[in-house]
XYZ file of C-alpha atoms in Angstrom:
763
model
C -15.180 -24.261 12.525
C -15.342 -21.665 15.173
C -14.620 -18.275 13.128
C -13.096 -15.324 14.225
C -14.562 -12.050 13.402
C -11.985 -10.463 10.319
C -12.197 -7.159 9.117
C -12.861 -6.216 5.740
C -10.650 -3.210 4.872
C -11.286 -1.456 1.536
C -9.565 1.398 -0.491
C -10.627 5.039 -1.152
C -9.306 7.129 -3.704
C -11.925 9.930 -4.147
C -15.560 9.966 -2.634
C -17.555 7.858 -4.586
C -15.300 5.154 -3.619
C -15.416 5.736 0.059
C -19.164 6.021 -0.024
C -19.371 2.678 -2.417
C -16.997 0.757 0.276
C -19.205 1.321 3.284
C -21.916 0.430 1.176
C -20.933 -2.590 0.011
C -19.980 -3.880 3.364
C -16.586 -2.721 4.281
C -15.335 -2.729 8.244
C -13.148 -0.037 7.073
C -11.574 2.208 4.800
C -8.438 3.272 4.032
C -7.337 6.888 2.884
C -4.803 9.766 1.604
C -5.287 12.845 2.270
C -3.579 15.157 -0.047
C -0.376 14.641 1.762
C 1.983 11.941 2.408
C -0.046 8.821 1.043
C 1.890 6.243 -1.348
C -0.936 6.967 -3.601
C -0.054 10.846 -4.440
C -1.908 10.350 -8.024
C -5.255 9.049 -6.515
C -7.876 12.129 -6.205
C -7.218 11.873 -2.289
C -9.003 14.165 0.169
C -8.613 17.554 1.160
C -8.957 18.186 5.042
C -12.431 19.634 4.877
C -13.946 16.581 2.937
C -11.969 14.107 5.219
C -14.013 15.046 8.447
C -17.187 15.035 6.024
C -16.454 11.341 5.572
C -14.905 10.013 8.564
C -18.000 11.653 10.254
C -20.056 9.603 7.531
C -18.587 6.875 8.130
C -18.830 6.464 11.930
C -22.282 6.647 11.878
C -22.260 3.666 10.346
C -19.690 1.930 12.111
C -17.277 1.744 9.700
C -13.483 2.720 10.935
C -11.238 5.462 9.109
C -7.234 4.778 8.447
C -5.418 7.297 6.883
C -2.015 6.464 4.998
C 1.002 8.550 6.099
C 3.189 5.759 4.444
C 5.668 8.064 2.694
C 9.147 8.699 3.789
C 9.564 12.165 5.672
C 12.271 14.037 5.267
C 13.880 16.709 7.993
C 12.610 20.165 6.129
C 8.956 18.548 5.659
C 8.581 17.747 9.868
C 7.423 20.931 10.890
C 4.328 20.674 8.135
C 3.923 17.053 8.710
C 3.356 16.742 12.621
C 0.704 20.067 11.879
C -1.124 17.559 9.484
C -1.304 14.973 11.251
C -2.543 17.049 14.127
C -5.138 17.912 12.531
C -6.321 14.263 11.868
C -6.088 13.352 15.365
C -8.357 16.064 16.067
C -10.680 14.716 13.136
C -11.081 11.059 15.419
C -8.980 9.301 12.638
C -8.877 5.294 13.953
C -5.671 4.840 12.788
C -2.358 5.971 11.419
C -0.755 3.267 8.682
C 2.989 4.417 8.420
C 5.766 3.803 6.740
C 8.983 6.101 8.071
C 10.315 4.321 11.334
C 11.215 7.849 12.337
C 7.494 8.728 12.390
C 5.986 6.034 14.238
C 8.763 6.999 16.641
C 7.405 10.176 16.795
C 3.949 9.639 16.680
C 3.838 6.769 19.044
C 4.768 8.682 21.527
C 2.993 12.343 20.374
C -0.347 10.607 19.988
C -0.218 7.694 22.622
C -4.264 7.131 21.827
C -3.998 6.275 18.254
C -3.350 2.827 16.899
C -0.372 2.835 14.492
C -0.075 0.331 11.462
C 3.128 -0.842 9.800
C 2.830 -0.396 6.225
C 3.504 -3.079 3.911
C 6.166 -0.961 2.639
C 8.408 -1.634 5.872
C 8.837 -4.988 4.104
C 8.120 -6.541 6.874
C 8.602 -10.668 6.595
C 9.828 -11.675 9.463
C 9.376 -12.348 13.218
C 12.128 -10.498 14.026
C 10.503 -7.456 12.686
C 7.090 -7.966 13.796
C 8.665 -8.065 17.511
C 10.855 -5.334 16.971
C 8.090 -2.861 15.446
C 5.332 -3.784 18.680
C 8.151 -2.555 20.882
C 7.773 0.909 18.813
C 3.963 0.636 19.930
C 2.435 -0.873 16.590
C -0.740 -2.501 16.877
C -0.727 -4.183 13.747
C 1.447 -5.358 10.847
C 0.213 -4.859 7.468
C 2.993 -7.761 5.522
C 4.846 -8.164 2.965
C 2.893 -9.556 -0.035
C 5.656 -12.038 -0.594
C 5.457 -13.579 2.831
C 4.079 -17.343 3.058
C 1.199 -18.542 5.248
C 3.267 -20.625 7.042
C 4.919 -17.571 8.415
C 1.851 -15.688 9.138
C 1.004 -18.537 11.479
C 4.097 -18.433 13.517
C 4.084 -14.584 13.919
C 0.517 -15.488 15.398
C 1.025 -18.111 17.348
C 4.270 -16.216 19.077
C 3.380 -12.463 19.009
C -0.042 -10.636 20.184
C -0.339 -8.745 17.329
C -2.856 -7.915 14.311
C -1.735 -9.038 11.062
C -2.937 -7.437 7.938
C -2.524 -9.033 4.633
C -3.418 -8.088 0.972
C -6.417 -10.176 -0.658
C -7.158 -8.677 -3.890
C -5.468 -6.007 -6.094
C -2.532 -4.963 -7.803
C 0.799 -6.459 -6.714
C 4.222 -4.888 -6.713
C 6.734 -7.109 -8.610
C 9.450 -5.482 -6.120
C 9.356 -5.820 -2.063
C 7.421 -3.035 -0.959
C 9.501 -0.084 -0.033
C 12.474 -1.870 -1.805
C 12.377 -0.286 -5.015
C 13.704 2.435 -6.799
C 13.531 1.817 -10.165
C 11.035 5.099 -10.719
C 13.028 7.295 -8.738
C 16.413 6.685 -10.584
C 14.807 6.536 -14.290
C 12.392 9.594 -13.989
C 13.030 11.082 -10.371
C 9.332 10.194 -9.296
C 9.770 8.284 -5.840
C 7.237 4.811 -4.991
C 8.614 6.034 -1.224
C 6.744 9.322 -1.937
C 3.649 8.153 -3.632
C 4.605 9.372 -7.103
C 5.991 5.650 -8.671
C 5.656 6.067 -12.707
C 5.503 2.269 -12.509
C 8.252 1.203 -15.039
C 7.292 -2.475 -13.993
C 4.230 -2.298 -16.361
C 6.738 -1.406 -19.178
C 8.188 -3.895 -21.727
C 12.144 -5.141 -21.819
C 13.863 -7.475 -23.804
C 15.719 -10.141 -21.424
C 19.281 -10.738 -22.103
C 21.480 -13.352 -21.486
C 25.704 -12.716 -22.123
C 24.801 -9.515 -24.205
C 22.238 -11.323 -26.308
C 18.745 -10.629 -26.690
C 16.686 -14.041 -25.558
C 13.398 -12.251 -26.135
C 11.627 -9.453 -28.159
C 10.068 -6.980 -25.353
C 7.612 -8.541 -22.939
C 6.244 -6.979 -19.861
C 8.678 -9.032 -17.633
C 8.155 -7.272 -14.306
C 4.301 -6.854 -14.339
C 2.168 -8.782 -12.160
C -1.036 -10.337 -12.542
C -3.805 -8.977 -9.890
C -4.144 -10.717 -6.775
C -7.055 -12.781 -5.770
C -7.631 -15.028 -2.566
C -11.443 -14.755 -2.998
C -11.703 -18.679 -2.743
C -8.909 -19.030 -0.033
C -10.951 -16.965 2.394
C -11.502 -19.450 4.846
C -7.755 -20.129 4.839
C -6.759 -17.216 5.663
C -9.081 -16.934 8.616
C -7.838 -20.041 9.793
C -4.344 -18.800 9.961
C -5.336 -15.972 11.937
C -5.194 -12.849 9.834
C -6.880 -10.406 11.433
C -8.039 -7.889 8.257
C -8.332 -8.543 4.549
C -7.081 -5.728 2.579
C -8.179 -4.846 -0.838
C -5.900 -2.834 -2.722
C -7.191 -0.242 -5.572
C -7.034 3.656 -4.371
C -6.547 4.510 -7.800
C -9.307 2.056 -9.483
C -13.258 3.187 -10.434
C -15.341 3.180 -7.642
C -17.395 0.397 -9.250
C -14.381 -1.928 -8.260
C -14.645 -1.012 -4.792
C -18.172 -1.695 -5.027
C -17.506 -5.231 -6.743
C -14.398 -6.347 -4.956
C -16.154 -5.535 -1.523
C -19.514 -7.220 -2.417
C -17.779 -10.169 -3.253
C -15.276 -10.671 -0.022
C -17.776 -9.645 2.074
C -19.711 -13.113 0.492
C -16.861 -14.916 1.061
C -16.077 -13.728 4.683
C -19.734 -14.772 5.190
C -19.485 -18.214 4.109
C -16.656 -18.603 6.268
C -18.344 -17.130 9.275
C -21.237 -19.937 7.756
C -18.786 -23.002 7.748
C -20.406 -23.389 4.180
C -18.169 -23.931 1.173
C -17.751 -21.144 -0.951
C -18.052 -21.629 -5.040
C -15.908 -18.293 -6.003
C -16.725 -19.074 -9.745
C -19.374 -16.256 -10.273
C -18.122 -13.455 -8.216
C -14.720 -13.851 -10.298
C -17.020 -13.581 -13.343
C -18.496 -10.323 -12.110
C -14.714 -8.482 -10.864
C -13.300 -9.389 -13.990
C -15.868 -7.456 -15.711
C -14.632 -4.306 -13.831
C -11.117 -4.341 -13.810
C -8.170 -7.888 -13.678
C -4.764 -7.951 -15.488
C -5.602 -12.114 -15.331
C -5.263 -13.341 -11.466
C -2.707 -15.297 -9.225
C -3.398 -15.994 -5.830
C -0.037 -14.643 -4.664
C 3.062 -15.895 -3.048
C 1.176 -15.714 0.497
C -0.305 -18.601 -1.050
C 2.559 -20.326 -2.290
C 1.840 -19.271 -5.681
C 4.669 -20.637 -8.062
C 6.636 -17.390 -9.502
C 6.013 -18.221 -13.064
C 2.603 -17.799 -12.152
C 2.627 -14.392 -10.976
C 3.475 -12.100 -13.807
C 1.553 -11.403 -17.305
C 4.521 -11.171 -19.775
C 2.437 -10.050 -22.881
C -0.269 -7.553 -21.412
C 0.267 -5.233 -18.300
C -3.713 -3.669 -18.129
C -6.761 -4.588 -18.004
C -7.916 -8.087 -19.437
C -11.622 -7.873 -19.658
C -13.756 -10.704 -20.549
C -13.937 -12.343 -23.598
C -16.797 -11.380 -26.030
C -16.100 -12.975 -29.126
C -14.015 -12.973 -32.542
C -13.640 -11.011 -35.436
C -15.235 -13.498 -38.335
C -15.734 -10.833 -41.180
C -14.419 -6.950 -41.906
C -15.424 -4.161 -44.534
C -14.488 -0.919 -44.124
C -14.319 0.630 -40.729
C -16.280 -1.929 -39.519
C -16.256 -5.279 -38.242
C -18.238 -8.194 -37.756
C -17.942 -9.876 -33.964
C -19.782 -13.493 -33.375
C -20.843 -12.641 -29.791
C -20.007 -14.804 -26.542
C -22.113 -12.474 -24.495
C -24.275 -9.392 -24.488
C -23.039 -6.105 -25.871
C -24.580 -2.764 -25.145
C -23.644 0.537 -26.533
C -21.186 2.524 -24.425
C -20.116 -0.936 -23.539
C -16.066 -0.499 -23.589
C -13.826 -3.506 -25.760
C -10.397 -4.094 -27.058
C -9.123 -6.062 -30.020
C -6.313 -7.925 -29.173
C -4.188 -8.688 -31.803
C -0.692 -8.726 -30.194
C 0.560 -7.064 -27.665
C 2.409 -4.243 -29.311
C -0.689 -3.661 -31.404
C -4.246 -3.696 -29.101
C -6.804 -1.134 -29.956
C -9.830 -0.567 -27.833
C -12.961 1.916 -28.045
C -16.349 2.373 -26.713
C -19.220 1.185 -28.805
C -20.965 4.054 -30.487
C -22.908 2.133 -33.014
C -24.462 -1.924 -32.907
C -26.148 -3.286 -36.221
C -27.208 -6.335 -37.053
C -29.271 -7.314 -40.283
C -29.448 -3.745 -40.954
C -31.457 -3.056 -37.744
C -29.523 -0.695 -35.249
C -29.643 -1.598 -32.020
C -29.192 -0.671 -28.268
C -27.916 -4.189 -26.956
C -27.171 -7.370 -28.993
C -27.321 -10.602 -27.170
C -25.075 -13.409 -26.819
C -24.835 -15.656 -30.072
C -25.918 -12.444 -31.928
C -23.322 -11.692 -35.325
C -22.978 -7.612 -34.987
C -21.375 -4.833 -37.048
C -19.195 -2.505 -35.006
C -17.607 0.483 -36.219
C -14.167 0.408 -35.851
C -11.614 3.772 -37.393
C -8.925 1.321 -37.474
C -8.134 -2.419 -39.892
C -8.796 -5.351 -37.802
C -7.653 -8.530 -39.355
C -9.864 -11.474 -39.378
C -10.001 -13.602 -36.531
C -8.845 -10.985 -34.146
C -9.943 -11.914 -30.433
C -12.262 -9.296 -28.918
C -12.398 -8.271 -25.377
C -15.129 -6.430 -23.585
C -13.301 -3.902 -20.711
C -16.303 -1.814 -19.784
C -19.644 -3.314 -19.132
C -22.455 -0.030 -19.044
C -24.860 -2.922 -17.507
C -22.603 -3.910 -14.628
C -22.093 -0.115 -13.859
C -25.647 0.744 -13.691
C -26.352 -2.606 -11.499
C -23.723 -1.229 -8.959
C -24.557 2.294 -9.163
C -27.335 2.364 -6.495
C -23.976 1.692 -3.852
C -22.419 5.061 -4.682
C -25.670 6.777 -3.374
C -24.757 8.849 -0.292
C -27.865 7.858 1.751
C -27.954 4.088 0.659
C -26.814 2.517 3.808
C -28.743 4.085 7.032
C -28.491 3.076 10.498
C -31.733 1.672 12.049
C -33.372 2.621 15.260
C -35.895 0.482 17.230
C -38.238 3.577 18.726
C -41.539 3.873 20.763
C -42.846 7.531 21.439
C -45.230 8.182 23.947
C -47.531 11.217 24.083
C -49.409 11.339 27.820
C -51.555 13.772 29.008
C -49.721 16.033 31.872
C -46.822 14.249 30.667
C -43.372 14.726 29.181
C -43.156 13.572 25.176
C -40.486 10.901 25.302
C -39.039 8.840 22.756
C -37.070 5.666 23.994
C -34.551 4.412 21.441
C -32.898 0.694 20.656
C -29.916 1.314 19.079
C -27.183 -1.438 18.510
C -28.560 -3.417 21.783
C -28.272 0.047 23.688
C -31.104 2.104 25.092
C -31.095 5.982 24.960
C -33.979 8.006 26.643
C -35.033 11.585 25.047
C -37.827 13.760 26.603
C -39.115 16.992 25.902
C -39.148 20.248 27.875
C -42.669 20.656 28.407
C -45.285 18.702 29.799
C -48.387 17.940 26.971
C -51.554 19.506 27.135
C -55.150 18.614 26.942
C -55.800 19.932 22.896
C -58.264 23.305 22.886
C -58.528 23.343 18.910
C -56.397 20.560 16.901
C -55.832 17.150 18.248
C -52.560 15.746 17.671
C -52.860 12.461 16.531
C -50.843 9.281 15.932
C -50.387 10.057 12.334
C -48.619 13.665 13.075
C -46.587 12.318 15.415
C -45.064 10.043 13.218
C -45.102 11.865 10.224
C -42.542 14.710 11.990
C -40.348 12.406 14.295
C -39.485 10.777 10.797
C -38.726 13.416 9.029
C -34.903 12.035 9.481
C -33.657 13.459 5.816
C -30.371 13.329 5.099
C -29.224 11.923 8.243
C -27.685 8.283 8.923
C -30.958 7.470 10.353
C -33.818 5.388 9.205
C -36.724 3.950 11.906
C -36.747 0.053 11.342
C -39.472 0.131 14.037
C -41.645 3.275 15.488
C -44.153 2.298 18.338
C -46.673 5.306 19.049
C -48.713 5.499 21.806
C -51.152 8.493 22.347
C -53.593 9.969 24.542
C -56.822 11.318 23.293
C -57.610 14.842 23.107
C -53.576 15.953 23.583
C -52.095 18.514 21.737
C -48.077 18.210 20.968
C -46.789 21.356 19.291
C -44.874 20.838 16.158
C -41.742 22.404 17.434
C -41.965 20.344 20.176
C -41.742 16.941 18.142
C -39.013 18.608 15.697
C -36.902 19.434 18.886
C -37.182 16.060 20.362
C -36.054 14.635 16.781
C -33.039 16.735 16.839
C -32.245 16.029 20.189
C -32.102 12.429 19.636
C -30.138 12.751 16.001
C -27.385 14.715 17.670
C -26.995 12.762 20.631
C -27.414 9.627 18.429
C -24.831 11.057 16.079
C -22.335 12.264 19.276
C -22.152 8.549 20.352
C -21.682 6.858 17.074
C -19.042 9.563 15.865
C -16.758 10.099 19.270
C -13.723 8.581 20.251
C -11.145 8.442 22.656
C -10.777 11.960 23.850
C -7.780 13.156 21.883
C -4.167 13.470 23.486
C -1.117 15.271 21.837
C 1.990 15.183 23.858
C 3.607 18.074 22.383
C 6.466 17.591 24.412
C 8.031 14.551 23.075
C 11.704 15.504 22.018
C 14.594 13.885 20.722
C 17.488 12.957 23.718
C 20.819 13.966 23.637
C 22.924 11.263 24.557
C 24.606 10.218 21.141
C 27.789 9.020 20.239
C 30.585 11.420 19.013
C 31.562 11.101 15.393
C 34.582 10.135 13.698
C 36.827 11.715 11.465
C 36.413 11.540 7.826
C 36.113 7.877 6.400
C 36.388 5.852 3.036
C 34.373 2.384 3.560
C 34.307 0.077 0.525
C 31.415 -2.323 0.105
C 32.335 -5.592 -1.954
C 30.366 -8.473 -4.079
C 33.535 -10.715 -4.982
C 37.085 -12.170 -3.319
C 38.888 -9.905 -6.480
C 37.061 -6.500 -5.186
C 38.297 -7.252 -1.360
C 42.244 -7.884 -2.823
C 42.080 -4.512 -4.413
C 40.618 -3.055 -1.041
C 43.292 -4.643 0.964
C 45.900 -3.776 -1.630
C 45.000 0.356 -1.765
C 44.445 0.209 2.649
C 40.729 0.641 3.085
C 40.110 0.494 6.422
C 36.656 -0.320 6.862
C 35.271 -2.920 4.483
C 31.846 -4.309 3.949
C 31.770 -7.901 2.448
C 29.058 -9.706 0.862
C 27.345 -12.177 2.888
C 28.360 -14.902 0.239
C 32.426 -14.141 0.897
C 34.430 -16.479 2.929
C 36.136 -13.476 4.979
C 37.052 -14.298 8.548
C 37.480 -10.469 10.041
C 39.879 -12.377 12.686
C 42.354 -12.676 10.014
C 42.525 -8.822 9.395
C 43.074 -7.598 12.694
C 44.167 -3.535 11.497
C 40.592 -3.520 9.347
C 37.213 -3.324 10.245
C 35.089 -5.798 8.646
C 31.499 -6.025 8.836
C 29.026 -8.698 6.745
C 26.277 -7.712 4.877
C 23.587 -9.721 5.441
C 21.007 -10.792 2.820
C 18.554 -8.727 1.969
C 15.876 -10.872 3.580
C 16.195 -12.181 6.878
C 15.632 -16.105 7.363
C 17.079 -17.908 10.416
C 20.598 -17.348 10.259
C 22.904 -15.997 12.988
C 23.446 -12.197 12.563
C 27.083 -11.421 13.125
C 28.430 -8.696 15.690
C 29.573 -6.639 13.029
C 26.589 -6.758 9.854
C 25.133 -4.418 7.574
C 21.355 -4.908 7.749
C 18.436 -3.979 5.746
C 15.429 -3.493 8.460
C 14.815 -2.536 11.842
C 15.523 -5.128 14.577
C 16.342 -5.254 17.987
C 20.163 -6.200 18.539
C 20.532 -9.265 19.733
C 23.407 -8.196 22.317
C 24.740 -5.366 23.600
C 27.961 -5.274 22.378
C 26.486 -5.494 18.459
C 27.973 -3.034 16.076
C 25.499 -3.209 13.502
C 25.440 -0.841 10.494
C 21.571 0.172 8.916
C 21.821 0.256 5.446
C 19.871 3.053 3.225
C 17.678 -0.014 2.666
C 16.302 1.264 5.986
C 15.136 4.289 4.184
C 16.713 6.954 6.414
C 15.746 10.349 5.738
C 15.086 12.073 8.890
C 16.686 12.537 12.314
C 13.577 10.828 14.015
C 14.852 7.690 12.628
C 18.426 8.131 13.448
C 17.705 8.935 16.837
C 15.644 5.593 16.767
C 18.629 3.820 15.251
C 20.738 4.932 18.060
C 18.428 4.939 20.377
C 18.613 0.536 20.064
C 22.322 0.649 20.005
C 23.405 1.272 16.152
C 26.874 2.282 15.413
C 26.487 3.363 12.343
C 23.430 4.655 9.543
C 23.636 5.125 5.639
C 21.472 7.506 4.438
C 18.702 7.277 1.740
C 19.659 7.262 -1.579
C 16.645 9.423 -2.159
C 18.138 12.173 -0.606
C 19.262 15.219 -2.472
C 22.930 16.589 -2.094
C 21.851 19.420 -0.111
C 19.577 17.191 2.175
C 22.531 14.969 2.618
C 24.553 18.314 4.040
C 21.837 19.834 5.879
C 21.026 15.822 7.705
C 24.007 16.387 9.298
C 23.921 20.072 10.330
C 20.428 19.651 11.787
C 21.731 16.345 13.728
C 24.281 18.312 14.899
C 22.317 20.952 16.410
C 19.838 18.933 17.501
C 21.279 15.931 18.864
C 24.150 17.849 20.002
C 26.685 14.668 19.552
C 26.534 13.678 16.189
C 25.247 9.983 15.142
C 27.930 8.407 12.494
C 25.889 9.052 9.462
C 26.896 7.673 5.932
C 26.339 8.359 2.242
C 27.076 6.338 -0.786
C 29.206 8.019 -3.380
C 29.601 5.429 -5.888
C 27.296 2.312 -6.415
C 25.330 0.780 -8.801
C 21.808 1.290 -7.664
C 19.816 -1.911 -6.438
C 16.247 -0.726 -8.124
C 14.458 -3.840 -7.080
C 14.462 -6.970 -4.958
C 12.672 -9.709 -6.312
C 10.787 -12.902 -5.003
C 9.606 -13.475 -8.658
C 12.710 -14.814 -10.977
C 11.843 -13.159 -14.821
C 14.572 -15.519 -15.805
C 13.603 -18.895 -14.824
C 10.157 -17.827 -16.132
C 11.504 -17.119 -19.543
C 13.898 -20.251 -19.759
C 11.464 -22.476 -18.228
C 13.325 -23.444 -15.379
C 13.037 -25.049 -12.222
C 13.231 -23.358 -8.479
C 17.478 -22.900 -7.544
C 18.276 -23.557 -10.946
C 20.855 -20.849 -10.371
C 21.068 -19.920 -13.976
C 21.488 -16.015 -12.645
C 25.027 -17.398 -11.429
C 26.010 -19.560 -14.172
C 25.399 -16.265 -16.626
C 25.099 -12.770 -16.666
C 21.281 -11.696 -17.245
C 19.811 -8.192 -17.631
C 16.764 -6.799 -18.957
C 17.005 -3.670 -21.136
C 14.028 -0.834 -21.545
C 13.869 0.246 -25.152
C 15.589 4.032 -23.918
C 18.346 1.628 -23.778
C 18.483 1.542 -19.894
C 20.476 -2.047 -18.754
C 19.763 -3.369 -15.598
C 21.427 -6.673 -14.507
C 20.067 -9.568 -12.191
C 22.328 -9.832 -8.813
C 21.544 -13.560 -6.858
C 20.734 -12.481 -3.107
C 20.421 -16.646 -1.932
C 17.539 -18.106 -1.775
C 16.034 -17.842 -5.039
C 15.858 -14.264 -4.489
C 17.187 -11.139 -7.184
C 18.415 -8.020 -7.117
C 17.631 -5.804 -9.956
C 20.645 -3.315 -10.604
C 21.211 -0.337 -12.652
C 24.329 -0.514 -15.038
C 24.375 3.344 -14.799
C 26.344 3.988 -11.547
C 25.922 6.743 -9.021
C 29.126 9.209 -9.045
C 29.325 12.092 -6.421
C 33.020 12.885 -7.119
C 32.067 16.161 -8.694
C 30.406 17.135 -5.241
C 33.103 15.736 -2.691
C 34.397 18.732 -2.048
C 31.246 20.044 -0.264
C 30.517 16.553 1.149
C 33.594 15.990 3.046
C 33.482 19.176 4.667
C 29.937 18.592 5.726
C 28.858 16.818 9.108
C 29.131 12.950 7.140
C 31.157 10.181 8.430
C 31.500 8.157 6.209
C 31.731 7.840 2.554
C 30.609 4.955 0.875
C 32.063 3.091 -2.292
C 29.592 0.131 -3.231
C 30.866 -2.365 -6.026
C 28.868 -5.308 -6.962
C 29.533 -6.712 -10.628
C 32.935 -4.235 -10.915
C 35.828 -5.883 -11.966
C 38.780 -5.716 -9.563
C 40.284 -2.951 -12.465
C 36.549 -0.936 -12.088
C 37.594 -1.169 -8.543
C 40.983 0.408 -8.536
C 39.807 3.447 -10.692
C 37.037 4.149 -8.463
C 39.297 3.826 -5.372
C 41.862 6.395 -7.463
C 39.085 8.515 -8.172
C 38.081 9.121 -4.289
C 40.928 8.054 -2.028
C 42.312 11.864 -2.526
C 39.811 13.562 -0.701
C 40.939 11.097 2.467
C 44.478 12.055 2.020
C 43.676 15.923 2.372
C 43.275 17.233 5.747
C 39.667 17.703 5.920
C 37.244 19.593 8.999
C 33.782 19.698 8.541
């Protein structure tokens, strides 16, 4: 098999992980500075440290990608641009971006910098890929739910790089489409502060009745594709991405080492037995493993409903107990300082670090597989409890060399010539290129001390903590010559500095500061009430109340031609398939309109938080756009003001005034897993299912076609208390979103908001 070179891309949340990734064999590392990264809770890097580690990586031939994959708000734009200017001057190799407006801005401002579309953009269809490429995107980080057949089709039809996650934690929701953490606690996944409520237990409810006890129904296993690397290479994937900026350096080391090996076997067209590497990875961290939707994993196999945390590896079981001690029959070795967990049930697990190991009255530093050992435990542990090792100190020690900064060196092949009457010369081969260096002065005859080959070797080899090491060093020297130590040192320094520049240097920095927003947009209309409906009963109530703008869910068989005096649009499915998009449609991704007269509207799921996104959408013909639900009242109002000031002609802006928030979009079906039903069972349509959190919050499931589910917060957004302010703003459209409401519910909500539009108002 002819295997193309693929990139192994590793995570780094702090410096040790960064160095470990490079030393273990990563081709590129992705990270975040202190701002605008989707892992704000990682340690991350300040700008001074970032410059240092970029140089460290470039010296070793490793690329550095900086994630700026949060949404950007209007009041952050100046700081954001100043920040990216700094990063560009540090010669980063690419930006990983999630905000559409910032892609539009950065592609113009830095024409020489690669832009990668973050997985937060939820790119799952070739139409999105084509649209993003037009914006200047060089690489797409595909949504983790995209299957390999789709990836193959994209690579066959579009000249663009494709990056996929191959290992690590998974989001249960399509990335960029999860508001669960934001709605319940204000910590936004789109701003990098997700509180991971998906890792908490929930009760599944069926028609108001509990059908499970609390289970981790939304908690995914970890992705693991190491035994499918050849398949992914053959599919045309360009970059294999390991997730894990929040994990320990040892995790980064082991995953990079193991996947590097798998890639090597793919190059050599050799069969790869992943069993040993999987065992080594398990010692570091795992939640159980799934091959993921990319490799057509069954939905039921994606989650681990009994535990959301590191599972460790099986150590043995408790065969006897006594006061604050347990006797364990070991199935593998155990050392002092190892971490272990007693798994009694998912509500009562207990973990500790081993402080004392006793066997037959002997205190041990290490016990071996097959031994029976007593462990001190300050808790009652039942006989028969299974025990797992969650931290392996010997494994950590084995990996420790990879954290050392000087572990990976750049090898040089050099020859030095010291001839009487000539310049001291050093010819260096670096990556099949030759570089020549010469002293400033000619070599004289020795008067007292004669310079030897060992003298030159001693001083020229003082490379210290530089990135370089001599693989070979040949020295030719005449008898009876004298070369001053300073001459040797100066030549060495010149060589180091020049080779450093060669490896670190990137294209000339280009910052186009004159990129401006065009001033040719549409004029806004009068204030208008819009209703979004999922059922015919809801639609009929809207008709009765003479609502002139209605969005209808795609499942409704409503013919707009039958209602000539009403603006009716179709709410497309949340995920694209191959269906035709009508001229009047509400869509949830950035696409290029098929027809010039398309009257497309961007939903709130496009994540519009700044005027650059607004400008981009209007440039490509979008007539209306719904602002992100993550904007505060003040941000909504100022959005309109800034648009009016900057864009001159106003865009058609919309805000959601009422609606039950969609907090997740799921390819996984917790209902089918718990009920043990086949795919497309349609249980979600036959009965009402919901999840209940221990704090009383209820989230119900809403079918969106093709076995995809929306998870909806039962508690609605209500802006009636601030409508008097909003109606006076520069916002045009005000939406009431109905999902599972009854006709009576719809009438009550319309009665609450319609009076604001019966008054004569002006912005």
